[in-house]
Every structure is written in C-alpha cells, then in structure tokens.
Tab-separated table of C-alpha atoms in Angstrom:
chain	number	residue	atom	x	y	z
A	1	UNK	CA	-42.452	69.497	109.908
A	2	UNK	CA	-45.982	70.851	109.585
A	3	UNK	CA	-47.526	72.145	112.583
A	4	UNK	CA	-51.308	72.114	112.433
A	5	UNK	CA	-52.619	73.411	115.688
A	6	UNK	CA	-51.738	76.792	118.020
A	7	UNK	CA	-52.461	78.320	120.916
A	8	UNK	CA	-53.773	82.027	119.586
A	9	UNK	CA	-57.353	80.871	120.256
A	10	UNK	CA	-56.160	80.241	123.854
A	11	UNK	CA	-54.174	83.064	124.263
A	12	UNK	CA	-56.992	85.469	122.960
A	13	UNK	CA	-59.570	83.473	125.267
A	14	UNK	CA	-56.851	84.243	128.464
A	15	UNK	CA	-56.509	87.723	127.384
A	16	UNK	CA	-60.655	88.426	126.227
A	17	UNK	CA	-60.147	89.928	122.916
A	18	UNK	CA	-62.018	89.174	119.710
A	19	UNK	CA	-59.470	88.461	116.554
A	20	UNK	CA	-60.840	91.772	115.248
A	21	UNK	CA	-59.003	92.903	118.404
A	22	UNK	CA	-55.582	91.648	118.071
A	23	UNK	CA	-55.510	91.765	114.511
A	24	UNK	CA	-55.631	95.536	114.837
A	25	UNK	CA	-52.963	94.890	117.929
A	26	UNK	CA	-50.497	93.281	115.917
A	27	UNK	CA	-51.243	95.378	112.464
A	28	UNK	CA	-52.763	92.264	110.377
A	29	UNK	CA	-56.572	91.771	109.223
A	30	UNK	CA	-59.125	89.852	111.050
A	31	UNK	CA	-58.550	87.168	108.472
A	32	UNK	CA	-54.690	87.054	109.187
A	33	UNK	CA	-55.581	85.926	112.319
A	34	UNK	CA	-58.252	83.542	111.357
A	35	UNK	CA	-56.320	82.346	109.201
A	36	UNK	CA	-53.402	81.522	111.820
A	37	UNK	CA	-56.128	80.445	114.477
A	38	UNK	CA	-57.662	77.425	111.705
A	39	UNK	CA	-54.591	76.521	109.935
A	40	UNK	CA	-51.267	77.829	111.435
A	41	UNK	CA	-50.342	79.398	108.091
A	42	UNK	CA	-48.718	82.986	109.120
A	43	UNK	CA	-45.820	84.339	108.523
A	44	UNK	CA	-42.641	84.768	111.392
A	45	UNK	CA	-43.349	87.908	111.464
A	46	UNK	CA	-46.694	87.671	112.350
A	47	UNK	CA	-45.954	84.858	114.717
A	48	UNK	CA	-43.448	87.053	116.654
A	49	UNK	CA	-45.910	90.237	116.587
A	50	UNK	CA	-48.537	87.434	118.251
A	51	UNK	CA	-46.194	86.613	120.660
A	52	UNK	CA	-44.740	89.787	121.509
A	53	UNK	CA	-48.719	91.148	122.228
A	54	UNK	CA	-49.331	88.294	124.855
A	55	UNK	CA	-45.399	87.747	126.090
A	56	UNK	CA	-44.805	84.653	125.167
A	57	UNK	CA	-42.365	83.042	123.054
A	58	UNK	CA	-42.871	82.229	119.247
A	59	UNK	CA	-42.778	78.084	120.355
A	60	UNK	CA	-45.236	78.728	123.491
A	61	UNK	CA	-47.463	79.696	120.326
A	62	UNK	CA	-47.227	76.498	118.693
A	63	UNK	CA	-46.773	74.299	121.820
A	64	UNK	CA	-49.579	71.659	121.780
A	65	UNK	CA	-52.997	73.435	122.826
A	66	UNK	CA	-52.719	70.917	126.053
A	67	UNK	CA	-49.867	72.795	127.304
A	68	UNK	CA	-50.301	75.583	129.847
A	69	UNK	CA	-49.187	78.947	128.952
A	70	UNK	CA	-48.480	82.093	131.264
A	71	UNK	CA	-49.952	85.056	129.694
A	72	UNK	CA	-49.394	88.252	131.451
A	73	UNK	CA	-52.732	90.099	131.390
C-alpha cells in the first residue's frame, strides 16, 4: 500500500507552527518535514515523533486529509 497524502500540513496549521518549527520539535530538518508534508516518505520514527508532538496516533497522521483530527493545543 502506498499512502500519498497526510495530515502534518493540517496538524501544523491547528497547532500555528512553521515546519522550521516542528522540525526542530521533533529533531529532523526543515526538509524532513517537507519532505513528509509533499510526499509521505518519512521514516516510523519520524512518524511517531510527529505524532507524539501533536498527540495523535501514527494512523490519525495518515488518515485521509478529510478526516477530522483532535489536536490538543
């Protein structure tokens, strides 16, 4: 299975932070995160560092980007 969207972009946009910002969050580059955002190439640990910084699970990240997520601010 090849997943080819995410919900970081979302997430970030809940949460107001630049990629800049949780790439130095999580301890990836800017890039990682572009990188995750455009083609949802990352690895599982960087998917469960993503999803430990906005409490969600690793599958709410990858849920279709119509699905509403609870992000705890």
């Amino acid at each position: 299975i090849v997943i080819t969207e995410n919900n970081i972009r979302v997430l970030r946009a809940m949460k107001k932070i630049s990629q800049k910002e949780l790439a130095k969050a999580v301890g990836v580059t800017q890039q990682t995160i572009s990188t995750a955002e455009n083609t949802s190439k990352m690895s599982l640990t960087t998917a469960k560092k993503i999803a430990d910084y906005f409490w969600v699970g690793i599958d709410d990240i990858f849920l279709s980007k119509n699905t509403r997520i609870n992000c705890i601010k």
